[in-house]
Coordinates of C-alpha atoms in Angstrom, one line a residue:
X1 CA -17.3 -46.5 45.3
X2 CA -19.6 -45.6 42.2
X3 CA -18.9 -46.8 38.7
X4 CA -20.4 -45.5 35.5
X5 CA -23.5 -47.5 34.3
X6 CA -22.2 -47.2 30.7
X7 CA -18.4 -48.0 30.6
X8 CA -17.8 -49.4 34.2
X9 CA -15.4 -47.2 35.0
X10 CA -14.9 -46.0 38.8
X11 CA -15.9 -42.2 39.9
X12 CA -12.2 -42.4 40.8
X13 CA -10.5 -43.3 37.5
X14 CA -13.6 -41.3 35.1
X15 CA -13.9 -38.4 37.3
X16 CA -17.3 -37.4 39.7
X17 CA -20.3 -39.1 37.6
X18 CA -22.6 -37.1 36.3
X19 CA -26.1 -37.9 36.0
X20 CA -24.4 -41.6 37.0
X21 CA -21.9 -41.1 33.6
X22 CA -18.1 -40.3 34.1
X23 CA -16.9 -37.4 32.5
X24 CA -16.3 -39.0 29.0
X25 CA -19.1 -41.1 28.5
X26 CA -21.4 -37.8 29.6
X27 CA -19.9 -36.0 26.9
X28 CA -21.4 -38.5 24.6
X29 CA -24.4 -39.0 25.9
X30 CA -25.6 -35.6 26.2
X31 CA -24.2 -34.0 22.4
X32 CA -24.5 -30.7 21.9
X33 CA -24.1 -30.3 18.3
X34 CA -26.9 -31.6 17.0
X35 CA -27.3 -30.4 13.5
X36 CA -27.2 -32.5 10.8
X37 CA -25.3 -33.0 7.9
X38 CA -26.7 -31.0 5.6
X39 CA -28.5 -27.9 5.2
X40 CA -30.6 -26.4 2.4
X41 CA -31.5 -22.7 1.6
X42 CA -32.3 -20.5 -1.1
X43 CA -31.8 -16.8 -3.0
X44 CA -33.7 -15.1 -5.6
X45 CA -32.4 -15.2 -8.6
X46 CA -33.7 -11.3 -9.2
X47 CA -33.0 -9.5 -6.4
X48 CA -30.4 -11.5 -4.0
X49 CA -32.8 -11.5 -1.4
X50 CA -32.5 -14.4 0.7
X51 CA -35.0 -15.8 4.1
X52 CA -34.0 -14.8 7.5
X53 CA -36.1 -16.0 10.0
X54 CA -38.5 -16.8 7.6
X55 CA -38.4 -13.0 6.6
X56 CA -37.1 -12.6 3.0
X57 CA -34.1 -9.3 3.0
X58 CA -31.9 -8.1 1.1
X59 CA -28.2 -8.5 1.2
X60 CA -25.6 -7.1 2.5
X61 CA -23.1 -7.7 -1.0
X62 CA -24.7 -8.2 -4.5
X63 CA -21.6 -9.5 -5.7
X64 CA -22.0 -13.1 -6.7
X65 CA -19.3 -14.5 -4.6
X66 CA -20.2 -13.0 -1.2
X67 CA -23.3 -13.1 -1.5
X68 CA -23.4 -17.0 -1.7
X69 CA -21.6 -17.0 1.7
X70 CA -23.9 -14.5 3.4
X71 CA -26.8 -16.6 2.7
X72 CA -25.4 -20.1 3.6
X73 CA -23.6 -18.6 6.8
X74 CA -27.3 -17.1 7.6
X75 CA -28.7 -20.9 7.2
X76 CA -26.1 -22.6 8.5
X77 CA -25.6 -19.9 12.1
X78 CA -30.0 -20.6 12.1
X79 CA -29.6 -24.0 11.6
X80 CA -26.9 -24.4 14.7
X81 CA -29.4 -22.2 16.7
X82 CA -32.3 -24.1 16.2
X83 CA -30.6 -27.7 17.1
X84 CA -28.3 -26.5 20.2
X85 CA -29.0 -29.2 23.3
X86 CA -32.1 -27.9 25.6
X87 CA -28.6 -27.1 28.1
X88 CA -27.3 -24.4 25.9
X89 CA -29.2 -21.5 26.9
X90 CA -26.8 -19.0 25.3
X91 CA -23.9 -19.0 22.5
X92 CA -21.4 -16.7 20.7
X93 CA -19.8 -17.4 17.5
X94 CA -16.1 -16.9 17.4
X95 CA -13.2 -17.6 14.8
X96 CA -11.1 -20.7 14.9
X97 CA -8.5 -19.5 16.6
X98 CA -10.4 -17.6 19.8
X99 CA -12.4 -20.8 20.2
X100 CA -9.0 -22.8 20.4
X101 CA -8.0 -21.1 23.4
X102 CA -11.0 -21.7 25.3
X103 CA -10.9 -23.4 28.4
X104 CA -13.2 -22.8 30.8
X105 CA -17.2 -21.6 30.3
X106 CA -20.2 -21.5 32.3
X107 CA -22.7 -23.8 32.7
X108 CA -25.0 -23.3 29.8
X109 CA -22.8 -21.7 27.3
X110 CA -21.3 -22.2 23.9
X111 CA -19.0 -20.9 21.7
X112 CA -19.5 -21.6 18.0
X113 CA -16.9 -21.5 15.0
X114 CA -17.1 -22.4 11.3
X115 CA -14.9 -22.2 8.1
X116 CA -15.5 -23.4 4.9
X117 CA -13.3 -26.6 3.9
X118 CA -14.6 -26.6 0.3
X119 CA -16.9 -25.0 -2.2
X120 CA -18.3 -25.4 -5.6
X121 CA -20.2 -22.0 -6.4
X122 CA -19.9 -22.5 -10.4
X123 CA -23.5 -23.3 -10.7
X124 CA -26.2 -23.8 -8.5
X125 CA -27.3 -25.5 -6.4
X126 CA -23.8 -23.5 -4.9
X127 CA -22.6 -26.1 -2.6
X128 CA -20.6 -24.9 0.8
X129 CA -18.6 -27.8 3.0
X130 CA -18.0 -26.2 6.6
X131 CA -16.3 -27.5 9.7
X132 CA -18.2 -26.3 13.0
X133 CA -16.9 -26.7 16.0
X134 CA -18.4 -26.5 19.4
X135 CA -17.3 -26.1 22.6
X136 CA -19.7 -25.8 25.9
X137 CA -20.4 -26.4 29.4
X138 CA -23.8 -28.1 30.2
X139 CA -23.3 -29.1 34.1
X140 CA -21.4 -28.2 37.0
X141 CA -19.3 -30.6 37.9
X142 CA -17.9 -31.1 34.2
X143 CA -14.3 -30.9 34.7
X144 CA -13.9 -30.7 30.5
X145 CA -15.5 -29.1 27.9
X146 CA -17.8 -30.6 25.4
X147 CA -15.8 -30.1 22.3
X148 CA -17.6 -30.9 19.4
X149 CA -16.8 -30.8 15.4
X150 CA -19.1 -32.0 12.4
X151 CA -18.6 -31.4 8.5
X152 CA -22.3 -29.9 7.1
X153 CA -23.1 -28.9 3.6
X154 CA -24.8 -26.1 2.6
X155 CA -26.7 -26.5 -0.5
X156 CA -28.0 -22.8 -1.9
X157 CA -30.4 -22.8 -4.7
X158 CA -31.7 -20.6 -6.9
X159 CA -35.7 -19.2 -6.5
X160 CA -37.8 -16.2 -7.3
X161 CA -39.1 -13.9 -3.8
X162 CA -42.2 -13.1 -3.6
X163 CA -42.0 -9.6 -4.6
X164 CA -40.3 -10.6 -7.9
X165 CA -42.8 -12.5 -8.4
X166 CA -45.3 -9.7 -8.0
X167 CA -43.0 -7.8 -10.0
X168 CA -42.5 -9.9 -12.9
X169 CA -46.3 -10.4 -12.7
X170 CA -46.9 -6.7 -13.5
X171 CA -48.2 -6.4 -10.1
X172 CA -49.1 -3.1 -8.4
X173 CA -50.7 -1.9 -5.5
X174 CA -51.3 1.8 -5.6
X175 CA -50.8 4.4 -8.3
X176 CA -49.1 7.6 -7.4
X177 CA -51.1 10.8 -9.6
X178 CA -49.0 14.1 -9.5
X179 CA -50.7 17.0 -11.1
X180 CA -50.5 20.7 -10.9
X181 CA -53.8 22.8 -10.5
X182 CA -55.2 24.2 -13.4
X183 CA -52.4 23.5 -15.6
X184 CA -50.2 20.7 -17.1
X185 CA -46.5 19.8 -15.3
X186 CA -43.8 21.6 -16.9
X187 CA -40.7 20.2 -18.4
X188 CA -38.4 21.0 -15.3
X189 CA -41.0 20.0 -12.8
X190 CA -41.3 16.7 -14.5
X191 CA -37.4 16.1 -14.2
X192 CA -37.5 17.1 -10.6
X193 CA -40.4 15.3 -9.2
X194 CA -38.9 11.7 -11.0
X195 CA -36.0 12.3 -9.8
X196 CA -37.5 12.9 -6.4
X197 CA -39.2 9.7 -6.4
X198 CA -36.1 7.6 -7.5
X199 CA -34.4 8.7 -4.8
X200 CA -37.5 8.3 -2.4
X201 CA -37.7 4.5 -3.6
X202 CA -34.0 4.0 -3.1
X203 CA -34.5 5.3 0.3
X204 CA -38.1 3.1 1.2
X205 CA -36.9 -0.2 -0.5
X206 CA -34.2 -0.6 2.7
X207 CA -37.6 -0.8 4.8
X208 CA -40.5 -2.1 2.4
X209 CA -39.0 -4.8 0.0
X210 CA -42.8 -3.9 -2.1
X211 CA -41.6 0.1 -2.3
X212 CA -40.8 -0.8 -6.2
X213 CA -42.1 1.1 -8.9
X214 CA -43.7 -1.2 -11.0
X215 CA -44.7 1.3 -14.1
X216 CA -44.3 5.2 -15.2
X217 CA -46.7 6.3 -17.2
X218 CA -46.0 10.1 -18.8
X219 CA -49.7 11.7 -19.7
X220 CA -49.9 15.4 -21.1
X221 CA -51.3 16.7 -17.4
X222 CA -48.7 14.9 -15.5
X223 CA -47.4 11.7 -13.9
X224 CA -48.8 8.3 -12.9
X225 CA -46.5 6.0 -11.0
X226 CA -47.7 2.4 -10.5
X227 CA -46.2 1.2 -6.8
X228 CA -45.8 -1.9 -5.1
X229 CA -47.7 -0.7 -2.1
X230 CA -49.7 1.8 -0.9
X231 CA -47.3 2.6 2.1
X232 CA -44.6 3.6 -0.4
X233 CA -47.1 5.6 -2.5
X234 CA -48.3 7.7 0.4
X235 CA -44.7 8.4 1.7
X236 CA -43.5 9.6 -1.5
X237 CA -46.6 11.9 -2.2
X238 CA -45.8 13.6 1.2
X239 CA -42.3 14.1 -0.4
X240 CA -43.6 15.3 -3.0
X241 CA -45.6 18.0 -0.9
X242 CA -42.9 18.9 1.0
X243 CA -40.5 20.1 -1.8
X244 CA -43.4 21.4 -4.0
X245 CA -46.6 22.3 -2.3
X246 CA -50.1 21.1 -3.1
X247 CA -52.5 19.0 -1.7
X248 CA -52.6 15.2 -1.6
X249 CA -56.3 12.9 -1.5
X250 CA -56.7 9.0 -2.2
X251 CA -59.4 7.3 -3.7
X252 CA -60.1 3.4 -3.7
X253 CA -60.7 0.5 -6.0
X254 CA -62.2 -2.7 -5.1
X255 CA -59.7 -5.0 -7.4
X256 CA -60.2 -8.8 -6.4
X257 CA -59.7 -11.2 -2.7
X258 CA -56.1 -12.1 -1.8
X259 CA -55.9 -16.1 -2.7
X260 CA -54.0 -16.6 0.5
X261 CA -55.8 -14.7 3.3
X262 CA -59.1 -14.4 1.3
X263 CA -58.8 -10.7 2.3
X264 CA -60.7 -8.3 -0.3
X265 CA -57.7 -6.4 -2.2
X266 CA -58.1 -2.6 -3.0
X267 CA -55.8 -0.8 -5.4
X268 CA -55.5 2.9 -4.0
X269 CA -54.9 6.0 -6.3
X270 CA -52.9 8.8 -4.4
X271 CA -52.9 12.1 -6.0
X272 CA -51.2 15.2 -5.5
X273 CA -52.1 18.0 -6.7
X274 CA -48.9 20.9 -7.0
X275 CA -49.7 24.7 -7.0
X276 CA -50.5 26.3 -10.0
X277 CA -47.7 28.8 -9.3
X278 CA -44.4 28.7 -11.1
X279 CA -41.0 30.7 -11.0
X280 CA -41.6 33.1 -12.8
X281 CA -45.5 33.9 -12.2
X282 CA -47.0 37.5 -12.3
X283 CA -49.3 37.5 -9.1
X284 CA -51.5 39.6 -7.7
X285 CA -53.3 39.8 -3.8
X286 CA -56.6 41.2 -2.9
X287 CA -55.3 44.4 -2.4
X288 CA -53.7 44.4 -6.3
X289 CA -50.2 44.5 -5.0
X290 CA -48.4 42.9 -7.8
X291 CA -45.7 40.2 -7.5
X292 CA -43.4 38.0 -9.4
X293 CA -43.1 34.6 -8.0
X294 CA -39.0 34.0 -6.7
X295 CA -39.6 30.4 -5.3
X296 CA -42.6 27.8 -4.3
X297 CA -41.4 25.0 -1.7
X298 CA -43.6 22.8 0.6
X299 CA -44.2 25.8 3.0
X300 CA -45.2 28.8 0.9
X301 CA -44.2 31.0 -1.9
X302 CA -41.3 33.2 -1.7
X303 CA -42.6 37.0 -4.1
X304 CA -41.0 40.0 -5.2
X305 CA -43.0 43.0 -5.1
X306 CA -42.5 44.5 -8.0
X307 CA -43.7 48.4 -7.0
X308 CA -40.6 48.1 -4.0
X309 CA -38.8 45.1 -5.4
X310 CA -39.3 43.6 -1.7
X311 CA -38.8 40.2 -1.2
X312 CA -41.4 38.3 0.9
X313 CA -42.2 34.9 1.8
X314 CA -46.0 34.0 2.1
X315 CA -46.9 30.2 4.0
X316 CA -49.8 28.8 1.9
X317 CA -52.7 29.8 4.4
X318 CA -51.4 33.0 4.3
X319 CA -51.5 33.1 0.5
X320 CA -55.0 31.8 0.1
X321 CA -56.2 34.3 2.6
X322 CA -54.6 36.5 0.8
X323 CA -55.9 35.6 -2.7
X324 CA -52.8 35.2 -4.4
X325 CA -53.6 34.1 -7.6
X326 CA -52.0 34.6 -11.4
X327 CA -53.5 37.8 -13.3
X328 CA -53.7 38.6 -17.1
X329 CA -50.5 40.7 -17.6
X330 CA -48.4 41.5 -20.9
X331 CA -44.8 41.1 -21.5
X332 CA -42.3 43.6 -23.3
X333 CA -39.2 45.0 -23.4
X334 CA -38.1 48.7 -23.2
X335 CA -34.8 50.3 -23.2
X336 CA -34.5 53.7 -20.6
X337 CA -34.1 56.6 -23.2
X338 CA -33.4 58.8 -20.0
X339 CA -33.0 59.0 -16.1
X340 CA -34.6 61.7 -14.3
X341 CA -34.2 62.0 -10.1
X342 CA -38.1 60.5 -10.0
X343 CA -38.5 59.4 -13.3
X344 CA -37.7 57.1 -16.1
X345 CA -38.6 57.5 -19.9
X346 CA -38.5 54.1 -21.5
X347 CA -38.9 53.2 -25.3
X348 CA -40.7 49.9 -26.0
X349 CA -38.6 47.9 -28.4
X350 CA -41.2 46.7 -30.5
X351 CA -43.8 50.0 -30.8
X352 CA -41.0 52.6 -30.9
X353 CA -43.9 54.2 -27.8
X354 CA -42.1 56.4 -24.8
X355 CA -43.6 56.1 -21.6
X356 CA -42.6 57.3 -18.3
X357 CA -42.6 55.4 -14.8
X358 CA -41.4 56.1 -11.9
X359 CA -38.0 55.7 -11.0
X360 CA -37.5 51.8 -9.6
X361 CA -36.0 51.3 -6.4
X362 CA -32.9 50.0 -8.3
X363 CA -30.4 51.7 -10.3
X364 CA -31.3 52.2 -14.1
X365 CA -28.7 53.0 -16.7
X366 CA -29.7 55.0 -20.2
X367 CA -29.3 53.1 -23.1
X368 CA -29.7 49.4 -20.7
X369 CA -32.9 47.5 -21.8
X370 CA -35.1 45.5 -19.6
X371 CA -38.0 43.3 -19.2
X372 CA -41.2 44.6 -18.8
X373 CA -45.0 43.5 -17.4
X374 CA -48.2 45.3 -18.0
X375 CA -51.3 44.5 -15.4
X376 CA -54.4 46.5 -16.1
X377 CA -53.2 49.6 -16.6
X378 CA -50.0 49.9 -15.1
X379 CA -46.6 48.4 -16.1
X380 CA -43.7 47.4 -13.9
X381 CA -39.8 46.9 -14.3
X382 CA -39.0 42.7 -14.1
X383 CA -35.1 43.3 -14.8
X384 CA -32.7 43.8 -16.8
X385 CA -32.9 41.5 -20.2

């Protein structure tokens, strides 16, 4: 008969001994909660962000409250994970009352639960009391689980991330240019592009906690945007170019070395550069085919012919093989004094001067006055006014 080296009592009485333990004096020798009784972690005071793995992230909540429970569960589930026995090879965390009516496991495994017993989360340090409780199999011939409980406290203190602190440091990385060629941004472009880009950083900073915009700058020939990184700067400029058109380059700027890595630091302008063309536009090809500009995207220009009043939709290598480019025209307005079957007399409203065209593809009605645009020597119908 065998007897356990640590109690004395026989395989028998204690069960089949275990590493030469009976059953209950291999429970405590071979613990598998090993975490201790306290825990420390922290959260920016800014942002919420909080380390996972060493890798700071934002939360899930912003709300004060639930926020200080995501980030001391986060600690205290790493914490359990990181001081498991060598024999736990796996684990799953459950609520109180599934791990109650466990029973049975396999060798290896353990099934985790915690609830908070008490909390002061006034003030920080926030301060989290939990109950965990353990239970798990480490060997074969265990005829009971381990079943384990310890009280920890989370402590969760207040700190500032590293991007805050770049941010509150007036840190930036890359500055965003967007320009239009030859001209100045208009009002309504303006509007649209920064909104564009607010929505564009909402949508990076979920995957680049340095997508920030650190700075706007408004300068009579467009926008500067100063960003927390380059990666951010490049993906909104090919936004940009997408909804608008245009052309992007970078240019670099030797700014300093990186005090941790001793890495030379570059600051990187990325400009875009929008069309010239506008809604709006009077246009003209290399064949003098006249056009009012309907619509300029990221793939092309969308004109109106103005001699057929046909609609056509030119990418941008197309148009610069084409030559499209804006032409010295005059603006008026005229009312139709009378309507002929290929004719139309017209009275400009400022010179009192008739003139006849021929009829538009449309349908003109006497007395109606409409817009007017003069190119070289010829004058077209834009609408009605």
């Amino acid at each position: 008969m065998r007897f356990c080296y640590r109690c004395g009592i026989s395989e028998e009485e204690g069960g089949p001994l275990i590493e030469g333990l009976c059953q209950v004096c291999y429970r405590k020798e071979n613990p598998v909660l090993l975490i201790g009784e306290e825990v420390n972690t922290e959260l920016c005071q800014n942002c919420g962000s909080y380390k996972k793995r060493g890798v700071w992230v934002d939360p899930r909540s912003y709300e004060l409250e639930e926020l200080i429970f995501e980030v001391a569960e986060n600690a205290l589930l790493e914490e359990l994970e990181d001081s498991f026995s060598e024999k736990i090879r796996e684990y799953e965390v459950v609520s109180p009352e599934e791990l109650e009516e466990i029973e049975n496991l396999p060798v290896g495994r353990a099934v985790v639960s915690f609830e908070p017993l008490d909390f002061h989360i006034e003030h920080f340090p926030a301060i989290i009391v939990y109950e965990v409780r353990v239970k798990a199999r480490t060997h074969e011939l265990q005829r009971e689980l381990h079943d384990e409980r310890k009280k920890v406290t989370v402590y969760v203190r207040q700190t500032v991330c590293p991007r805050c602190q770049k941010f509150l440091g007036g840190y930036f990385e890359a500055i965003l240019q967007v320009r239009a060629e030859g001209r100045p941004l208009s009002e309504e472009e303006r509007k649209a592009i920064g909104k564009l880009v607010e929505e564009k950083v909402d949508e990076i900073m979920r995957k680049d906690r340095m997508g920030f915009i650190q700075d706007t700058i408004e300068k009579e020939e467009g926008l500067d945007f100063y960003m927390g990184s380059t990666s951010s700067a490049r993906k909104i400029a090919q936004a940009i170019r997408e909804r608008f058109g245009g052309t992007i380059s970078e240019a670099y700027e030797l700014v300093g070395l990186d005090r941790q890595t001793s890495r030379e630091v570059y600051r990187t302008s990325v400009s875009v550069r929008i069309p010239k063309f506008r809604k709006g536009d009077i246009v003209a090809d290399r064949r003098g085919n006249v056009y009012e500009v309907e619509r300029v995207d990221g793939k092309g220009l969308t004109l109106k012919n103005l001699e057929n009043w046909e609609s056509e939709h030119l990418d941008w290598k197309t148009a610069k093989r084409e030559r499209v480019d804006t032409v010295e025209h005059e603006e008026s307005e005229a009312m139709v004094t009378s309507v002929t079957h290929g004719e139309v007399q017209l009275m400009d409203m400022e010179s009192y001067e008739t003139y006849e065209l021929n009829r538009p593809p449309f349908e003109v009605d006497e007395g109606e006055v409409y817009r007017m645009v003069r190119v070289g020597k010829r004058k077209y119908f834009r609408g009605k006014k």
